[in-house]
Amino acid sequence: MSSLAVPAALAPRRAWHTDLPVLLVAVCWGASYLAAKEITTARTVLAVLVLRFALALPVLALAGGRALRALTGAQWRGAALLGLVLAGIFLLETYGVVHTSATNAGLIISLTMILTPLAEAAVTRTRPTPSFLGAAALAVLGVVLLTQGAGFARPSLGDLLMLLAALARTVHVLAMSRLKAVQGAGALPLTTVQLGTAVAVFAVLSAAGGGPAPWTVAAGLGARQWAGLLFLAVLCTVFAFFVQMWAVRRSSPSRVSLLLGTEPLWAAGAGVALGGDRLGALGLAGGALVLVGTAWGRRAAG
């Protein structure tokens, strides 16, 4: 037996102590779609994004100051390039959630778990297993049903934007794994540079006439809206990042990924219970198929 093995009597308890914070991150991420929807309009998307990440960025930069200074020029450039992709993801997601329900947003974005292995298979010229293809087909059918509500109709603009966001997330994941410039860089400085780049993009777009200025929006927020903004900045960004780093060291990436994969379930729960979303029979069936398909696909891809 390894000297690092955990005694059988203590293992479940220690595993639970690690799993619970990760599960809380999934809950926060699931609720983030509803929070973003309640504090954002089509005109204030850029301002809200600036405020959200400008609040989180100093904490990350302070925590990773030494690691940031250790980055090479190539790593800075690679991280900044990834930050441009990340900015696109947040723009698509935030505009998307403004124009669709929080439930639809959380379930459609979960297609990233299906799209990423498919894209990776295409890049590496490998054939996905029949089991994974079946899971992908099930998840896609679920999205088709989900976006129809009580009857067949054209998907909303928000649904299409969330689908594009899922595609952009796939590009981001593949770029992080294949971009040689950032290989060897620590997770904390890499994330900090990416978020800094994204904030710069949002600020430039906002200054160029993309809606009201961030400070104008901040001054007009009420107590409930500020609570939502702080929830997005503190719990969904800073807390989530540090919990992931901590949990991967104490558990396994597969276990952490499995727990974080429950995000769409919490998004649907928050949308229905707190946001007043009504899916209809087709929507409920579609949401269930998305959850089953992504869970099945995650296991098949592993």
CSV table of C-alpha atoms in Angstrom, one decimal:
chain,number,residue,atom,x,y,z
A,1,MET,CA,0.0,0.0,0.0
A,2,SER,CA,1.3,3.5,-0.9
A,3,SER,CA,2.3,5.8,1.9
A,4,LEU,CA,-0.2,8.3,0.4
A,5,ALA,CA,-3.2,6.0,0.6
A,6,VAL,CA,-6.1,7.2,2.6
A,7,PRO,CA,-7.4,4.8,5.3
A,8,ALA,CA,-10.7,3.2,4.2
A,9,ALA,CA,-12.6,4.6,7.1
A,10,LEU,CA,-11.6,8.2,6.3
A,11,ALA,CA,-11.6,8.1,2.5
A,12,PRO,CA,-15.4,8.8,2.0
A,13,ARG,CA,-15.4,11.7,4.4
A,14,ARG,CA,-12.3,13.3,2.9
A,15,ALA,CA,-13.7,12.7,-0.6
A,16,TRP,CA,-16.9,14.4,0.5
A,17,HIS,CA,-15.0,17.4,1.9
A,18,THR,CA,-13.4,17.8,-1.5
A,19,ASP,CA,-16.5,17.1,-3.6
A,20,LEU,CA,-18.8,19.5,-1.8
A,21,PRO,CA,-16.9,22.8,-2.8
A,22,VAL,CA,-16.6,21.6,-6.4
A,23,LEU,CA,-20.3,20.8,-6.4
A,24,LEU,CA,-21.0,24.3,-5.0
A,25,VAL,CA,-19.0,25.7,-8.0
A,26,ALA,CA,-21.3,23.8,-10.4
A,27,VAL,CA,-24.3,25.2,-8.5
A,28,CYS,CA,-23.0,28.7,-8.8
A,29,TRP,CA,-22.2,28.3,-12.5
A,30,GLY,CA,-25.7,26.9,-13.1
A,31,ALA,CA,-27.3,29.9,-11.3
A,32,SER,CA,-25.0,32.4,-13.1
A,33,TYR,CA,-27.2,32.4,-16.2
A,34,LEU,CA,-30.2,33.5,-14.2
A,35,ALA,CA,-28.1,36.1,-12.3
A,36,ALA,CA,-26.7,37.5,-15.6
A,37,LYS,CA,-30.2,37.6,-17.1
A,38,GLU,CA,-31.6,39.6,-14.2
A,39,ILE,CA,-28.9,42.3,-14.2
A,40,THR,CA,-28.2,42.6,-17.9
A,41,THR,CA,-30.0,44.1,-20.9
A,42,ALA,CA,-29.0,44.1,-24.5
A,43,ARG,CA,-27.6,47.7,-24.0
A,44,THR,CA,-25.7,46.9,-20.9
A,45,VAL,CA,-23.9,43.7,-21.8
A,46,LEU,CA,-20.5,45.2,-22.3
A,47,ALA,CA,-20.7,47.4,-19.2
A,48,VAL,CA,-21.7,44.4,-17.0
A,49,LEU,CA,-18.9,42.3,-18.4
A,50,VAL,CA,-16.4,45.0,-17.6
A,51,LEU,CA,-17.7,45.4,-14.1
A,52,ARG,CA,-17.8,41.6,-13.4
A,53,PHE,CA,-14.3,40.9,-14.4
A,54,ALA,CA,-12.8,44.2,-13.3
A,55,LEU,CA,-13.9,43.2,-9.8
A,56,ALA,CA,-12.4,39.7,-10.0
A,57,LEU,CA,-9.2,40.5,-11.8
A,58,PRO,CA,-7.3,42.3,-9.0
A,59,VAL,CA,-7.7,39.3,-6.7
A,60,LEU,CA,-6.4,36.9,-9.3
A,61,ALA,CA,-3.5,39.3,-10.2
A,62,LEU,CA,-2.5,39.7,-6.5
A,63,ALA,CA,-2.6,36.0,-5.9
A,64,GLY,CA,-0.5,35.2,-8.9
A,65,GLY,CA,1.8,38.2,-9.0
A,66,ARG,CA,5.0,36.2,-8.9
A,67,ALA,CA,3.8,33.7,-11.4
A,68,LEU,CA,2.8,36.5,-13.8
A,69,ARG,CA,6.3,38.0,-13.7
A,70,ALA,CA,7.7,34.6,-14.5
A,71,LEU,CA,5.8,34.2,-17.8
A,72,THR,CA,7.8,34.5,-21.0
A,73,GLY,CA,6.9,36.8,-23.8
A,74,ALA,CA,5.6,33.9,-25.9
A,75,GLN,CA,3.4,32.8,-23.0
A,76,TRP,CA,2.0,36.3,-22.5
A,77,ARG,CA,1.2,36.5,-26.3
A,78,GLY,CA,-0.4,33.0,-26.3
A,79,ALA,CA,-2.5,33.8,-23.2
A,80,ALA,CA,-3.6,37.1,-24.7
A,81,LEU,CA,-4.7,35.3,-27.9
A,82,LEU,CA,-6.7,32.8,-25.8
A,83,GLY,CA,-8.1,35.9,-24.0
A,84,LEU,CA,-9.5,37.2,-27.3
A,85,VAL,CA,-11.3,33.9,-27.8
A,86,LEU,CA,-12.5,34.0,-24.2
A,87,ALA,CA,-13.9,37.5,-24.8
A,88,GLY,CA,-15.9,36.2,-27.7
A,89,ILE,CA,-17.3,33.4,-25.5
A,90,PHE,CA,-18.5,35.8,-22.8
A,91,LEU,CA,-20.0,38.1,-25.4
A,92,LEU,CA,-21.9,35.3,-27.0
A,93,GLU,CA,-23.0,33.8,-23.7
A,94,THR,CA,-24.2,37.1,-22.2
A,95,TYR,CA,-26.0,38.4,-25.3
A,96,GLY,CA,-27.4,34.9,-25.6
A,97,VAL,CA,-28.8,34.7,-22.1
A,98,VAL,CA,-30.4,38.1,-22.6
A,99,HIS,CA,-32.4,36.7,-25.5
A,100,THR,CA,-33.4,33.3,-24.2
A,101,SER,CA,-34.3,31.7,-20.9
A,102,ALA,CA,-31.7,30.8,-18.2
A,103,THR,CA,-32.7,27.2,-18.5
A,104,ASN,CA,-32.1,27.0,-22.3
A,105,ALA,CA,-28.8,28.9,-21.9
A,106,GLY,CA,-27.4,26.4,-19.3
A,107,LEU,CA,-28.5,23.3,-21.2
A,108,ILE,CA,-27.4,24.5,-24.7
A,109,ILE,CA,-24.0,25.5,-23.5
A,110,SER,CA,-23.5,22.0,-22.0
A,111,LEU,CA,-23.1,20.8,-25.6
A,112,THR,CA,-19.5,21.8,-25.3
A,113,MET,CA,-19.0,18.4,-23.6
A,114,ILE,CA,-20.1,16.8,-26.8
A,115,LEU,CA,-18.6,19.2,-29.3
A,116,THR,CA,-15.1,19.2,-27.8
A,117,PRO,CA,-14.4,15.5,-28.3
A,118,LEU,CA,-15.9,15.6,-31.8
A,119,ALA,CA,-13.7,18.5,-32.7
A,120,GLU,CA,-10.7,16.8,-31.2
A,121,ALA,CA,-11.4,13.7,-33.2
A,122,ALA,CA,-11.6,15.8,-36.4
A,123,VAL,CA,-8.3,17.5,-35.6
A,124,THR,CA,-6.5,14.3,-34.8
A,125,ARG,CA,-8.2,12.4,-37.6
A,126,THR,CA,-9.6,9.7,-35.3
A,127,ARG,CA,-13.0,8.1,-35.4
A,128,PRO,CA,-15.3,8.6,-32.5
A,129,THR,CA,-16.8,5.4,-31.0
A,130,PRO,CA,-20.4,4.5,-31.9
A,131,SER,CA,-21.3,4.9,-28.3
A,132,PHE,CA,-20.1,8.5,-28.3
A,133,LEU,CA,-21.8,9.3,-31.6
A,134,GLY,CA,-25.1,7.9,-30.2
A,135,ALA,CA,-24.7,10.2,-27.2
A,136,ALA,CA,-24.0,13.2,-29.4
A,137,ALA,CA,-27.1,12.5,-31.5
A,138,LEU,CA,-29.2,12.2,-28.3
A,139,ALA,CA,-27.9,15.5,-27.0
A,140,VAL,CA,-28.5,17.3,-30.3
A,141,LEU,CA,-32.1,15.9,-30.5
A,142,GLY,CA,-32.5,17.2,-26.9
A,143,VAL,CA,-31.5,20.7,-27.9
A,144,VAL,CA,-33.9,20.7,-30.9
A,145,LEU,CA,-36.8,19.7,-28.6
A,146,LEU,CA,-35.6,22.1,-25.8
A,147,THR,CA,-35.7,25.2,-28.1
A,148,GLN,CA,-39.2,24.5,-29.3
A,149,GLY,CA,-41.0,25.1,-26.0
A,150,ALA,CA,-44.6,24.1,-26.3
A,151,GLY,CA,-44.5,23.6,-30.1
A,152,PHE,CA,-42.2,23.6,-33.1
A,153,ALA,CA,-40.9,27.0,-34.0
A,154,ARG,CA,-37.8,28.8,-35.2
A,155,PRO,CA,-35.1,28.8,-32.4
A,156,SER,CA,-34.7,32.2,-30.7
A,157,LEU,CA,-31.8,34.5,-31.3
A,158,GLY,CA,-30.6,33.7,-27.8
A,159,ASP,CA,-30.6,29.9,-28.5
A,160,LEU,CA,-28.5,30.4,-31.6
A,161,LEU,CA,-26.0,32.6,-29.7
A,162,MET,CA,-25.7,30.1,-26.9
A,163,LEU,CA,-25.0,27.4,-29.6
A,164,LEU,CA,-22.3,29.6,-31.1
A,165,ALA,CA,-20.9,30.1,-27.5
A,166,ALA,CA,-20.7,26.3,-27.1
A,167,LEU,CA,-18.7,26.2,-30.4
A,168,ALA,CA,-16.5,29.0,-29.2
A,169,ARG,CA,-15.8,27.2,-25.9
A,170,THR,CA,-14.8,24.1,-27.9
A,171,VAL,CA,-12.3,26.2,-29.9
A,172,HIS,CA,-11.0,27.7,-26.6
A,173,VAL,CA,-10.5,24.2,-25.1
A,174,LEU,CA,-8.7,22.9,-28.1
A,175,ALA,CA,-6.5,26.0,-28.4
A,176,MET,CA,-5.4,25.7,-24.8
A,177,SER,CA,-4.4,22.1,-25.2
A,178,ARG,CA,-2.6,22.6,-28.5
A,179,LEU,CA,-1.1,26.1,-28.4
A,180,LYS,CA,2.5,25.5,-27.8
A,181,ALA,CA,3.1,29.0,-26.5
A,182,VAL,CA,1.2,28.5,-23.3
A,183,GLN,CA,2.3,24.9,-22.5
A,184,GLY,CA,4.1,24.9,-19.2
A,185,ALA,CA,2.4,28.1,-18.0
A,186,GLY,CA,0.6,27.9,-14.6
A,187,ALA,CA,-3.2,27.9,-14.5
A,188,LEU,CA,-3.4,31.1,-12.3
A,189,PRO,CA,-1.3,33.4,-14.4
A,190,LEU,CA,-2.7,32.0,-17.7
A,191,THR,CA,-6.3,32.7,-16.5
A,192,THR,CA,-5.3,36.1,-15.2
A,193,VAL,CA,-3.9,37.2,-18.5
A,194,GLN,CA,-6.9,35.8,-20.4
A,195,LEU,CA,-9.3,37.7,-18.2
A,196,GLY,CA,-7.3,40.9,-18.4
A,197,THR,CA,-7.3,40.6,-22.2
A,198,ALA,CA,-11.1,40.0,-22.2
A,199,VAL,CA,-11.7,43.0,-19.9
A,200,ALA,CA,-9.6,45.2,-22.3
A,201,VAL,CA,-11.7,44.0,-25.2
A,202,PHE,CA,-15.0,44.8,-23.4
A,203,ALA,CA,-13.7,48.2,-22.3
A,204,VAL,CA,-12.7,49.2,-25.8
A,205,LEU,CA,-16.0,48.0,-27.3
A,206,SER,CA,-17.9,49.9,-24.6
A,207,ALA,CA,-15.8,53.1,-25.2
A,208,ALA,CA,-16.5,52.8,-28.9
A,209,GLY,CA,-20.2,53.2,-28.4
A,210,GLY,CA,-21.3,49.8,-27.3
A,211,GLY,CA,-23.9,51.0,-24.8
A,212,PRO,CA,-23.6,53.0,-21.6
A,213,ALA,CA,-20.3,53.4,-19.7
A,214,PRO,CA,-19.6,50.8,-17.0
A,215,TRP,CA,-19.6,53.5,-14.2
A,216,THR,CA,-22.9,54.8,-15.5
A,217,VAL,CA,-24.4,51.3,-15.2
A,218,ALA,CA,-22.8,50.7,-11.8
A,219,ALA,CA,-24.3,53.9,-10.5
A,220,GLY,CA,-27.8,52.8,-11.6
A,221,LEU,CA,-27.6,49.3,-10.0
A,222,GLY,CA,-29.9,48.6,-7.1
A,223,ALA,CA,-29.0,46.4,-4.1
A,224,ARG,CA,-30.4,43.3,-5.7
A,225,GLN,CA,-28.5,43.9,-8.9
A,226,TRP,CA,-25.2,44.6,-7.1
A,227,ALA,CA,-25.7,41.3,-5.2
A,228,GLY,CA,-26.1,39.6,-8.5
A,229,LEU,CA,-23.0,41.2,-9.9
A,230,LEU,CA,-20.9,40.3,-6.8
A,231,PHE,CA,-22.2,36.8,-7.1
A,232,LEU,CA,-20.9,36.6,-10.7
A,233,ALA,CA,-17.5,38.2,-9.8
A,234,VAL,CA,-16.8,36.6,-6.4
A,235,LEU,CA,-18.4,33.2,-6.5
A,236,CYS,CA,-18.6,32.4,-10.2
A,237,THR,CA,-15.2,33.7,-11.0
A,238,VAL,CA,-12.7,34.0,-8.1
A,239,PHE,CA,-14.1,31.3,-5.8
A,240,ALA,CA,-14.7,28.9,-8.7
A,241,PHE,CA,-11.2,29.2,-10.0
A,242,PHE,CA,-9.5,28.6,-6.7
A,243,VAL,CA,-11.7,25.7,-5.8
A,244,GLN,CA,-10.9,24.0,-9.1
A,245,MET,CA,-7.1,24.4,-8.5
A,246,TRP,CA,-7.5,23.2,-4.9
A,247,ALA,CA,-9.7,20.2,-5.8
A,248,VAL,CA,-7.6,18.9,-8.7
A,249,ARG,CA,-4.7,18.6,-6.3
A,250,ARG,CA,-6.7,16.7,-3.7
A,251,SER,CA,-8.9,14.6,-6.1
A,252,SER,CA,-8.6,13.7,-9.8
A,253,PRO,CA,-9.4,15.8,-12.9
A,254,SER,CA,-12.0,13.2,-14.0
A,255,ARG,CA,-13.8,13.4,-10.6
A,256,VAL,CA,-13.8,17.2,-10.7
A,257,SER,CA,-15.0,17.2,-14.3
A,258,LEU,CA,-17.8,14.9,-13.5
A,259,LEU,CA,-19.0,17.1,-10.6
A,260,LEU,CA,-18.7,20.3,-12.7
A,261,GLY,CA,-20.7,18.5,-15.4
A,262,THR,CA,-23.8,18.8,-13.3
A,263,GLU,CA,-23.9,22.6,-14.1
A,264,PRO,CA,-26.7,22.3,-16.7
A,265,LEU,CA,-28.9,20.5,-14.1
A,266,TRP,CA,-28.5,23.4,-11.7
A,267,ALA,CA,-29.1,25.9,-14.5
A,268,ALA,CA,-32.4,24.2,-15.3
A,269,GLY,CA,-33.3,24.0,-11.7
A,270,ALA,CA,-32.6,27.7,-11.1
A,271,GLY,CA,-34.4,28.8,-14.2
A,272,VAL,CA,-37.6,26.8,-13.4
A,273,ALA,CA,-37.6,27.4,-9.6
A,274,LEU,CA,-36.4,31.0,-9.4
A,275,GLY,CA,-36.7,32.4,-12.9
A,276,GLY,CA,-40.2,31.2,-13.7
A,277,ASP,CA,-39.1,29.4,-16.9
A,278,ARG,CA,-41.8,27.1,-18.4
A,279,LEU,CA,-40.5,24.5,-20.8
A,280,GLY,CA,-43.6,22.6,-21.9
A,281,ALA,CA,-43.7,18.9,-22.6
A,282,LEU,CA,-41.3,19.1,-25.5
A,283,GLY,CA,-38.9,21.3,-23.6
A,284,LEU,CA,-38.9,19.0,-20.6
A,285,ALA,CA,-38.2,16.0,-22.8
A,286,GLY,CA,-35.4,17.9,-24.6
A,287,GLY,CA,-33.8,19.1,-21.4
A,288,ALA,CA,-33.8,15.5,-20.1
A,289,LEU,CA,-32.2,14.3,-23.4
A,290,VAL,CA,-29.5,16.9,-23.2
A,291,LEU,CA,-28.6,15.9,-19.7
A,292,VAL,CA,-28.6,12.2,-20.5
A,293,GLY,CA,-26.7,12.7,-23.8
A,294,THR,CA,-23.9,14.8,-22.3
A,295,ALA,CA,-23.5,12.5,-19.3
A,296,TRP,CA,-23.3,9.5,-21.6
A,297,GLY,CA,-21.0,11.3,-24.0
A,298,ARG,CA,-18.7,12.3,-21.1
A,299,ARG,CA,-18.4,8.7,-20.0
A,300,ALA,CA,-17.9,7.4,-23.6
A,301,ALA,CA,-15.2,10.0,-24.4
A,302,GLY,CA,-13.4,9.1,-21.2
